[in-house]
PDB file of N, CA and C in Angstrom:
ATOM      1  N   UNK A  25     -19.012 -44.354-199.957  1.00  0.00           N
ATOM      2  CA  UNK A  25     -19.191 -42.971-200.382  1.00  0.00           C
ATOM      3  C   UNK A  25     -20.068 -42.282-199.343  1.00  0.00           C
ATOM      4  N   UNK A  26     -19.720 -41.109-198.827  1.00  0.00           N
ATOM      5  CA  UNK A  26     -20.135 -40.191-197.656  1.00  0.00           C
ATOM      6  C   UNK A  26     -20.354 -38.691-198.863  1.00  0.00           C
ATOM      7  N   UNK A  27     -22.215 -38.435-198.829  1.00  0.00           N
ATOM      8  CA  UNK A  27     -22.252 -37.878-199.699  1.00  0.00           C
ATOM      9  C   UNK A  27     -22.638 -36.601-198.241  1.00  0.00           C
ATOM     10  N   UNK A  28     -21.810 -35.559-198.001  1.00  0.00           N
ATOM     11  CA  UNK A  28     -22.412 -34.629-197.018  1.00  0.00           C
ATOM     12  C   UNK A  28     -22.909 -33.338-198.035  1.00  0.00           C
ATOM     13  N   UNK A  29     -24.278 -32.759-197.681  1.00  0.00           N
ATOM     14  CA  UNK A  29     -25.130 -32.150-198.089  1.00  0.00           C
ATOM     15  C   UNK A  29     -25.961 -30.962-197.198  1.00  0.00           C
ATOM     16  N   UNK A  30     -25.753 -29.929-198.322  1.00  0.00           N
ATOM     17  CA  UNK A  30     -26.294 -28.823-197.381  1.00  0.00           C
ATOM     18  C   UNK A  30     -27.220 -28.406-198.392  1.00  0.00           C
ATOM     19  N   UNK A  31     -28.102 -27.833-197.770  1.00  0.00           N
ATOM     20  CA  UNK A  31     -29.435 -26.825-198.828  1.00  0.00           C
ATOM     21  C   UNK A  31     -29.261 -25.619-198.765  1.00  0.00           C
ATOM     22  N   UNK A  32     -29.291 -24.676-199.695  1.00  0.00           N
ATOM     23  CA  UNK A  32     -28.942 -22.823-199.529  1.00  0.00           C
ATOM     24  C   UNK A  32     -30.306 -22.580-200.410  1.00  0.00           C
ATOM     25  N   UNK A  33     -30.998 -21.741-200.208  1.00  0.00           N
ATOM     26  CA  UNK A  33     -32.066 -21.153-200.731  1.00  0.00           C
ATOM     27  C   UNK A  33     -31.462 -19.813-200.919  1.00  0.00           C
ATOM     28  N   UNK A  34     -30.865 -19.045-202.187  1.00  0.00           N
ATOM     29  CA  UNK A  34     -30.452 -17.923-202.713  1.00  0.00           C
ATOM     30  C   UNK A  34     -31.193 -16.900-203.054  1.00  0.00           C
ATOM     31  N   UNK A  35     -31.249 -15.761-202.387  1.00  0.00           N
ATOM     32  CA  UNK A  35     -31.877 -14.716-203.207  1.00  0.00           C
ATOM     33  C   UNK A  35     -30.946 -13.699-204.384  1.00  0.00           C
ATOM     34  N   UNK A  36     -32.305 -13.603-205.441  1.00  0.00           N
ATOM     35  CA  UNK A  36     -31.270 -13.067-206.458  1.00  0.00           C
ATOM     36  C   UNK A  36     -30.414 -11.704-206.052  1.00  0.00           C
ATOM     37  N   UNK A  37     -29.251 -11.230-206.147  1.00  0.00           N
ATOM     38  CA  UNK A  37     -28.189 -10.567-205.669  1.00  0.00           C
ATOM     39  C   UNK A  37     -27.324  -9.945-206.759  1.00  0.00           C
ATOM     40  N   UNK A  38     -26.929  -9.271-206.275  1.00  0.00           N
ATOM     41  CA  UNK A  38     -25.365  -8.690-207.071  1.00  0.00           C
ATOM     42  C   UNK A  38     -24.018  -9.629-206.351  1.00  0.00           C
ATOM     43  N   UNK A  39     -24.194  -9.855-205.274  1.00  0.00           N
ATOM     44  CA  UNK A  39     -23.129 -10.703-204.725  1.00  0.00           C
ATOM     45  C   UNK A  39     -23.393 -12.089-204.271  1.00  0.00           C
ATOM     46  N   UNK A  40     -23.953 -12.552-205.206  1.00  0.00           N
ATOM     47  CA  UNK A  40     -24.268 -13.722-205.147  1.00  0.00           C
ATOM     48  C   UNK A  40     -23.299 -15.021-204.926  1.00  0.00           C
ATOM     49  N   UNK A  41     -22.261 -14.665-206.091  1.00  0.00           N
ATOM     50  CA  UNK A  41     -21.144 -15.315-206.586  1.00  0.00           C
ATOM     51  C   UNK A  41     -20.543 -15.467-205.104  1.00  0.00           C
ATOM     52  N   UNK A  42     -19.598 -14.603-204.749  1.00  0.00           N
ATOM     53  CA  UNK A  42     -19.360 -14.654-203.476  1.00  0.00           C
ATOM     54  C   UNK A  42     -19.746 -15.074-202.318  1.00  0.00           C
ATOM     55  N   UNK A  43     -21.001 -14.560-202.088  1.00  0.00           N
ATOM     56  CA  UNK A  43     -21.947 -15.612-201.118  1.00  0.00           C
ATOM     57  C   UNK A  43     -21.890 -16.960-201.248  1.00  0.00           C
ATOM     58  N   UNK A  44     -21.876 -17.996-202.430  1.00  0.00           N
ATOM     59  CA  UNK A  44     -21.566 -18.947-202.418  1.00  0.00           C
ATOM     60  C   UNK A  44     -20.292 -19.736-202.545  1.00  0.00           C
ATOM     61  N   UNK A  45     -19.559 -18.874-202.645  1.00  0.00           N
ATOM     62  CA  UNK A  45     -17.815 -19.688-202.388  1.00  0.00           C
ATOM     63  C   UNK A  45     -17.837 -19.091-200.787  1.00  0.00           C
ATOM     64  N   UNK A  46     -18.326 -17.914-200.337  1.00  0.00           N
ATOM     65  CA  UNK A  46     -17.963 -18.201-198.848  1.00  0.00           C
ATOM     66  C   UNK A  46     -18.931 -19.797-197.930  1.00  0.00           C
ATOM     67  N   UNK A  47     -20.024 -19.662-198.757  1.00  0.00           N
ATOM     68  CA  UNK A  47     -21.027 -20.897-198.282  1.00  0.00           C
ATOM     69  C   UNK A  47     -20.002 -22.175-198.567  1.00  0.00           C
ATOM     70  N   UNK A  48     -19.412 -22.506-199.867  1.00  0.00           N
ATOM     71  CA  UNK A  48     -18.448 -23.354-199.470  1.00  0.00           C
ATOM     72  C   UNK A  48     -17.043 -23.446-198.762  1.00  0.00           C
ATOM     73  N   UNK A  49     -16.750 -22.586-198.238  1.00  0.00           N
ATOM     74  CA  UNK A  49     -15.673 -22.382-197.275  1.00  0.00           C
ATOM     75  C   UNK A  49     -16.260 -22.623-195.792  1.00  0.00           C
ATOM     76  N   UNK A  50     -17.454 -22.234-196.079  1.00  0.00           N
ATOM     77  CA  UNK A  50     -18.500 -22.995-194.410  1.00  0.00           C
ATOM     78  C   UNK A  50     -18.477 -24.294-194.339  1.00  0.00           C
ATOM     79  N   UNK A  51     -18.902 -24.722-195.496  1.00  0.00           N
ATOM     80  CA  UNK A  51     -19.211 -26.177-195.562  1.00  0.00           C
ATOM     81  C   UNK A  51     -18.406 -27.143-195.478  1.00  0.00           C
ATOM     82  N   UNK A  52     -16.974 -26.088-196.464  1.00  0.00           N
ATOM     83  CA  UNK A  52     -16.088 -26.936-195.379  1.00  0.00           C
ATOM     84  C   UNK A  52     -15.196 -27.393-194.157  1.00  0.00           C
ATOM     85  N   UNK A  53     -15.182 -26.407-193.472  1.00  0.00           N
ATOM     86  CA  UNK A  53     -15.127 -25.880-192.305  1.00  0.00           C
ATOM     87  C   UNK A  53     -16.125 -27.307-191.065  1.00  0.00           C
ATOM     88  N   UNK A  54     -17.715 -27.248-191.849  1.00  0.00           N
ATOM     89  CA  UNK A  54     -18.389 -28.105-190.830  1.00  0.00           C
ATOM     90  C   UNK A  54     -17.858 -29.668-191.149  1.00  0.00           C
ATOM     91  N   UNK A  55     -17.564 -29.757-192.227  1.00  0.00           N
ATOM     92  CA  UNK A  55     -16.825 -31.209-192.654  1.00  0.00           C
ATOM     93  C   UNK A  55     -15.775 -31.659-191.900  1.00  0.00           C
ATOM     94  N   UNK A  56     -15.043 -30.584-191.839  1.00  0.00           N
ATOM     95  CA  UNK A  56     -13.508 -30.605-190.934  1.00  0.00           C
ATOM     96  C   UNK A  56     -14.156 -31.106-189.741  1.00  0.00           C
ATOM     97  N   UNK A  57     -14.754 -30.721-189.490  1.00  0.00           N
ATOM     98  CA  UNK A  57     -15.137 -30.673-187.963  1.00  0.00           C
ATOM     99  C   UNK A  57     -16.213 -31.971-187.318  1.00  0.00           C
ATOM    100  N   UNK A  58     -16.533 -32.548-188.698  1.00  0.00           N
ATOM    101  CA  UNK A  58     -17.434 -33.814-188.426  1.00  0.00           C
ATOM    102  C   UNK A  58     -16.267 -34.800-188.444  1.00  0.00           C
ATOM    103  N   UNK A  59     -15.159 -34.629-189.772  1.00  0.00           N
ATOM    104  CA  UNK A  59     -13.853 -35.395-189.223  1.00  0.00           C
ATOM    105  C   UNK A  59     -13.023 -35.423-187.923  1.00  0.00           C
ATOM    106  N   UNK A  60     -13.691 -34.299-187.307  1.00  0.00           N
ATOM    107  CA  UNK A  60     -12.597 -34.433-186.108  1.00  0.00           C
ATOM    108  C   UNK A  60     -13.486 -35.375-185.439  1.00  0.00           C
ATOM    109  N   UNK A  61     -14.905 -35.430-185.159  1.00  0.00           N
ATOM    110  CA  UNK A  61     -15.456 -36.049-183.988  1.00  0.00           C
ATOM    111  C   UNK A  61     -16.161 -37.534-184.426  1.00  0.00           C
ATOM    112  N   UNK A  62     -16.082 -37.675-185.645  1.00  0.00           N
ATOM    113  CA  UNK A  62     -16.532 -38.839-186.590  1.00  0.00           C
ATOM    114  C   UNK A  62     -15.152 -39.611-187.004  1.00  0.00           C
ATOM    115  N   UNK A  63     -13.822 -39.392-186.442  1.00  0.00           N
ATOM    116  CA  UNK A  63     -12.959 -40.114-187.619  1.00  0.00           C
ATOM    117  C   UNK A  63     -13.178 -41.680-187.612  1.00  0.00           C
ATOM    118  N   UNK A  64     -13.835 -41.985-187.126  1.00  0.00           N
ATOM    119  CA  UNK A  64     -14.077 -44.051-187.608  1.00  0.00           C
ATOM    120  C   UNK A  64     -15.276 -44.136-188.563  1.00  0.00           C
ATOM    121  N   UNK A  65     -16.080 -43.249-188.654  1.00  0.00           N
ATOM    122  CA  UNK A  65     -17.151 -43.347-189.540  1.00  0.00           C
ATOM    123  C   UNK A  65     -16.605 -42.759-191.013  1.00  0.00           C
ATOM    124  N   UNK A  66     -16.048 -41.727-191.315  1.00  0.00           N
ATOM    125  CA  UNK A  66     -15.264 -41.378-192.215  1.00  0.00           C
ATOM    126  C   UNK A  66     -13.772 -41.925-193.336  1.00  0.00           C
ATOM    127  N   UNK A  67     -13.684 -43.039-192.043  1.00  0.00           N
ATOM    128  CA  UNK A  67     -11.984 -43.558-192.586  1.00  0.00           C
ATOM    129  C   UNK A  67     -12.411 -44.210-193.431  1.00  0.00           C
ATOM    130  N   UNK A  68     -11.653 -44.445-194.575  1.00  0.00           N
ATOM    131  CA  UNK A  68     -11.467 -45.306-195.516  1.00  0.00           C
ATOM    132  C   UNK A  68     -12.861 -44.973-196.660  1.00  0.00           C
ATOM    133  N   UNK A  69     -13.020 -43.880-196.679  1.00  0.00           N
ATOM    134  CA  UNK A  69     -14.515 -43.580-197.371  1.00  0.00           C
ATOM    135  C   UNK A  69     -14.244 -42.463-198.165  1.00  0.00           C
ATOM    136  N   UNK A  70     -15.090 -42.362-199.417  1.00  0.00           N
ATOM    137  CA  UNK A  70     -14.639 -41.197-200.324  1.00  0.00           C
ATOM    138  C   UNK A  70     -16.182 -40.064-199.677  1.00  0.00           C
ATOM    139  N   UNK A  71     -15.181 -39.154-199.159  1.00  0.00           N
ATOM    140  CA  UNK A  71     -16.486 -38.043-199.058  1.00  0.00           C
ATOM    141  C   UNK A  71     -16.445 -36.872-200.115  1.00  0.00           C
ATOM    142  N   UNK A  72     -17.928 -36.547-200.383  1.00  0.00           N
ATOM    143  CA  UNK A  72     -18.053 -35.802-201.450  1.00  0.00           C
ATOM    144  C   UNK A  72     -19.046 -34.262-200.736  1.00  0.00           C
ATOM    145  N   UNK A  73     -18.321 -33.426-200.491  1.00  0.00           N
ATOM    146  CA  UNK A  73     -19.071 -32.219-200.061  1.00  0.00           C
ATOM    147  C   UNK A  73     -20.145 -31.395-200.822  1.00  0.00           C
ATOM    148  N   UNK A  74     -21.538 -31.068-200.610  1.00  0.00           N
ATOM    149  CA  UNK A  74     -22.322 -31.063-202.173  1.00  0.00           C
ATOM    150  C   UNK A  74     -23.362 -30.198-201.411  1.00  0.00           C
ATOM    151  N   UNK A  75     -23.430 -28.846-202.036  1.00  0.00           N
ATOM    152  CA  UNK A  75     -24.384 -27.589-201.494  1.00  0.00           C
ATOM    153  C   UNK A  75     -25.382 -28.380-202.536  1.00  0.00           C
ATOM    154  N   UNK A  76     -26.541 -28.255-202.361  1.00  0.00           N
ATOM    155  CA  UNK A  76     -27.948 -28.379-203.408  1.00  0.00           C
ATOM    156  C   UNK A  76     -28.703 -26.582-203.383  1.00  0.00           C
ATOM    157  N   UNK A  77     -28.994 -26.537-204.662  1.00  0.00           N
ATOM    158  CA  UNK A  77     -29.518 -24.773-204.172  1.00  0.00           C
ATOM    159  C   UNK A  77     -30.591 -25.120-204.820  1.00  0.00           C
ATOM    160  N   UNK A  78     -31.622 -23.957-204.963  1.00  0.00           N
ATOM    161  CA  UNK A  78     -32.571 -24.165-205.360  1.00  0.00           C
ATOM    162  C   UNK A  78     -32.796 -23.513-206.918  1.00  0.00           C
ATOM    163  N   UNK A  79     -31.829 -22.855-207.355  1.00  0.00           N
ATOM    164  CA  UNK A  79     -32.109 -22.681-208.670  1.00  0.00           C
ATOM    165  C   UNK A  79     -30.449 -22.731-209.072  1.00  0.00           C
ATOM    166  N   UNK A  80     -30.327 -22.904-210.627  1.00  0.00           N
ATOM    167  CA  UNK A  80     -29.297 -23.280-210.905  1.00  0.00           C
ATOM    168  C   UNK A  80     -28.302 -22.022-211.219  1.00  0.00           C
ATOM    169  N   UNK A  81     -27.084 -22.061-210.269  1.00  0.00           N
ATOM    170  CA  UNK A  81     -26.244 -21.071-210.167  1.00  0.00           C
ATOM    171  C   UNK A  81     -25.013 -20.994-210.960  1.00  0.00           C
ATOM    172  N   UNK A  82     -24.444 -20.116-211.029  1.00  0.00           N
ATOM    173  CA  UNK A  82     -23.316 -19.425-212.111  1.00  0.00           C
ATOM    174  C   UNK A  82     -21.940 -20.423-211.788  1.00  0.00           C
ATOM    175  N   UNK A  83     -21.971 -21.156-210.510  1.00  0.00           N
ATOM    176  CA  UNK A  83     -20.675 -21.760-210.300  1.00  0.00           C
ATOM    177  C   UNK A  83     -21.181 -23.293-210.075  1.00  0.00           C
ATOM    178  N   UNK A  84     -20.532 -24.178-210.339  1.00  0.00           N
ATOM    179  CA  UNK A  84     -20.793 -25.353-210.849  1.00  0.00           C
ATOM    180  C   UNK A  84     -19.582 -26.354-209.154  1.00  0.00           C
ATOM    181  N   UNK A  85     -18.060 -25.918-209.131  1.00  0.00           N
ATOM    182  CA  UNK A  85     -17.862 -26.627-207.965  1.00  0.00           C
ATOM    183  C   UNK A  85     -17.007 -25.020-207.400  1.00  0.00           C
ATOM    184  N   UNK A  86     -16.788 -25.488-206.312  1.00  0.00           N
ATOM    185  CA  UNK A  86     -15.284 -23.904-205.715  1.00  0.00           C
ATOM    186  C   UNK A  86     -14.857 -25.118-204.619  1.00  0.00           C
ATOM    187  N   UNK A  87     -13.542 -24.875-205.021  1.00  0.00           N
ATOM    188  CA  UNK A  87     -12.827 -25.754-203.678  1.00  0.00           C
ATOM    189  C   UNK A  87     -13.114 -27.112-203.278  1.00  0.00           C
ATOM    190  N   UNK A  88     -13.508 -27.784-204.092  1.00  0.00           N
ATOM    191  CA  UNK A  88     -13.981 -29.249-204.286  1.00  0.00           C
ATOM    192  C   UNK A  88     -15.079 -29.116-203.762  1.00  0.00           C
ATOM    193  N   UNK A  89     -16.267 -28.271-203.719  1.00  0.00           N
ATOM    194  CA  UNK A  89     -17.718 -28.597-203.045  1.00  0.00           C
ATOM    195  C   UNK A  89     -18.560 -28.105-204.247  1.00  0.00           C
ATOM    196  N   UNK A  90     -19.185 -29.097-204.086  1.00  0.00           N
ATOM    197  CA  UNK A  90     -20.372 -29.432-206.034  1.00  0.00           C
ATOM    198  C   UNK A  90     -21.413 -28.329-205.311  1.00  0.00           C
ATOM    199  N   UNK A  91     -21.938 -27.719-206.531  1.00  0.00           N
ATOM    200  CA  UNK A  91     -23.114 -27.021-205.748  1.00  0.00           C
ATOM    201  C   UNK A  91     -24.304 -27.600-207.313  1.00  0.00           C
ATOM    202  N   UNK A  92     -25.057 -28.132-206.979  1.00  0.00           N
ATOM    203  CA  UNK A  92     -26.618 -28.789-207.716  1.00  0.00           C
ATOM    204  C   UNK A  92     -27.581 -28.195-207.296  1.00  0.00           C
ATOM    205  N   UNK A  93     -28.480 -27.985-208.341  1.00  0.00           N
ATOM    206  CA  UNK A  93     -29.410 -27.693-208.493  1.00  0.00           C
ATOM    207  C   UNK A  93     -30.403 -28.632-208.341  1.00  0.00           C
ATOM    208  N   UNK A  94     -31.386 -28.418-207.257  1.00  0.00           N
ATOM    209  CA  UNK A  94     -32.200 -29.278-206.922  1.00  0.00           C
ATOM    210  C   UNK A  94     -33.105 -30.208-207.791  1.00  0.00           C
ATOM    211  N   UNK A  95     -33.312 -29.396-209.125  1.00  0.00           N
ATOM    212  CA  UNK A  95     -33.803 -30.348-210.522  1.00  0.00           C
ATOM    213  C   UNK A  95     -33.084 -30.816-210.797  1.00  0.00           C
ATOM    214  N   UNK A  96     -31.466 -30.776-210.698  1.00  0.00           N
ATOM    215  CA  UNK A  96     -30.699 -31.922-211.151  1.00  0.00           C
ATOM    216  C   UNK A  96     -30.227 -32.753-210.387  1.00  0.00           C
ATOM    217  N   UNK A  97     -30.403 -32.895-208.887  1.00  0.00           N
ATOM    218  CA  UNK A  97     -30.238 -33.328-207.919  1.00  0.00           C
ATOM    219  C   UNK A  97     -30.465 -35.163-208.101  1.00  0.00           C
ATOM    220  N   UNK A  98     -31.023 -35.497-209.235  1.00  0.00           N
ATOM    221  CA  UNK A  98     -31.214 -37.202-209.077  1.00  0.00           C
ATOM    222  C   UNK A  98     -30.214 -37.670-210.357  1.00  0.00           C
ATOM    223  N   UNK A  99     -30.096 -36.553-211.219  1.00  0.00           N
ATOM    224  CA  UNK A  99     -29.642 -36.980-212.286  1.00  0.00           C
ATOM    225  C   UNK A  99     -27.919 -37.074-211.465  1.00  0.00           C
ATOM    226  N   UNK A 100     -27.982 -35.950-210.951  1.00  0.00           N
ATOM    227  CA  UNK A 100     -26.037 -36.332-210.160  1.00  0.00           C
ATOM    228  C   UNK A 100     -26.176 -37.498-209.536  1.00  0.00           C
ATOM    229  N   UNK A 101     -27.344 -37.241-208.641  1.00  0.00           N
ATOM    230  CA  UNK A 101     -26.731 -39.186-207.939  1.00  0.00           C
ATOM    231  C   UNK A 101     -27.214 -40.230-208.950  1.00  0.00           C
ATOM    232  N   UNK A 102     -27.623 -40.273-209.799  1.00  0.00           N
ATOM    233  CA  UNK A 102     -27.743 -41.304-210.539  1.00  0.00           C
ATOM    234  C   UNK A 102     -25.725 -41.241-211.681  1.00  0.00           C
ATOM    235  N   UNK A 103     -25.106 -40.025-211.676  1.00  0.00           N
ATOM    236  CA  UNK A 103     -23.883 -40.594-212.227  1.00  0.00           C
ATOM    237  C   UNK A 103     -23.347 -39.965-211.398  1.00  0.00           C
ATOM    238  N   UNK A 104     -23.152 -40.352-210.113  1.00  0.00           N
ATOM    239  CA  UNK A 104     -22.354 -39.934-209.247  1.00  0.00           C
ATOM    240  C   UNK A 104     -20.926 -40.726-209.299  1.00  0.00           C
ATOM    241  N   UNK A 105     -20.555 -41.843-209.646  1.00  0.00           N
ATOM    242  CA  UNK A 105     -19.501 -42.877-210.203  1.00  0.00           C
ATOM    243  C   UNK A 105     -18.611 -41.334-211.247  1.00  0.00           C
ATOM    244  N   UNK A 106     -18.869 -40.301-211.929  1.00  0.00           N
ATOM    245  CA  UNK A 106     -18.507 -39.420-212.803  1.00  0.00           C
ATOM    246  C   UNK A 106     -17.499 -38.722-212.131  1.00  0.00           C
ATOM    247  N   UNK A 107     -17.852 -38.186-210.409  1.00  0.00           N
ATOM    248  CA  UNK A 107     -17.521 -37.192-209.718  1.00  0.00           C
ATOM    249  C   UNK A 107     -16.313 -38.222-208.828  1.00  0.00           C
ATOM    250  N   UNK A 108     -15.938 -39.363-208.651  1.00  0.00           N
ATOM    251  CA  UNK A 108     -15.007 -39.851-207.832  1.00  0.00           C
ATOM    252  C   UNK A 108     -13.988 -40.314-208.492  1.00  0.00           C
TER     253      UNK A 108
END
């Protein structure tokens, strides 16, 4: 399991929502791109793309990328077996 992880620190917004499905369209974008130059470290491995924010936000995954809340951040990897 290849858990790739990004941190977003959010300010409160009217376009918040948006801001973070474009943040996961980044994220995955840099994934793509660690597959291109990583593919032997990646093969045969379940990767899980996973924004952590700092307070808990209105969208839960967009486009297969989990976004957690940093207080819940141990409780996911402790049932991370849930998400594969």
């Amino acid at each position: 399991i290849i858990l790739v992880i990004e941190c977003k620190m959010w300010s409160r917004g009217r376009y918040k929502l948006s801001a973070l499905k474009q943040a996961a369209k980044v994220h995955l974008e840099k994934l793509n791109e660690l597959k291109k130059f990583n593919p032997f470290f990646i093969q045969g491995k379940k990767v899980i793309p996973l924004v952590v924010t700092l307070f808990e936000e209105g969208i839960v995954e967009h486009e297969k990328v989990i976004f957690v809340p940093l207080w819940k951040l141990n409780t996911f990897l402790l049932n991370l077996w849930e998400f594969l």
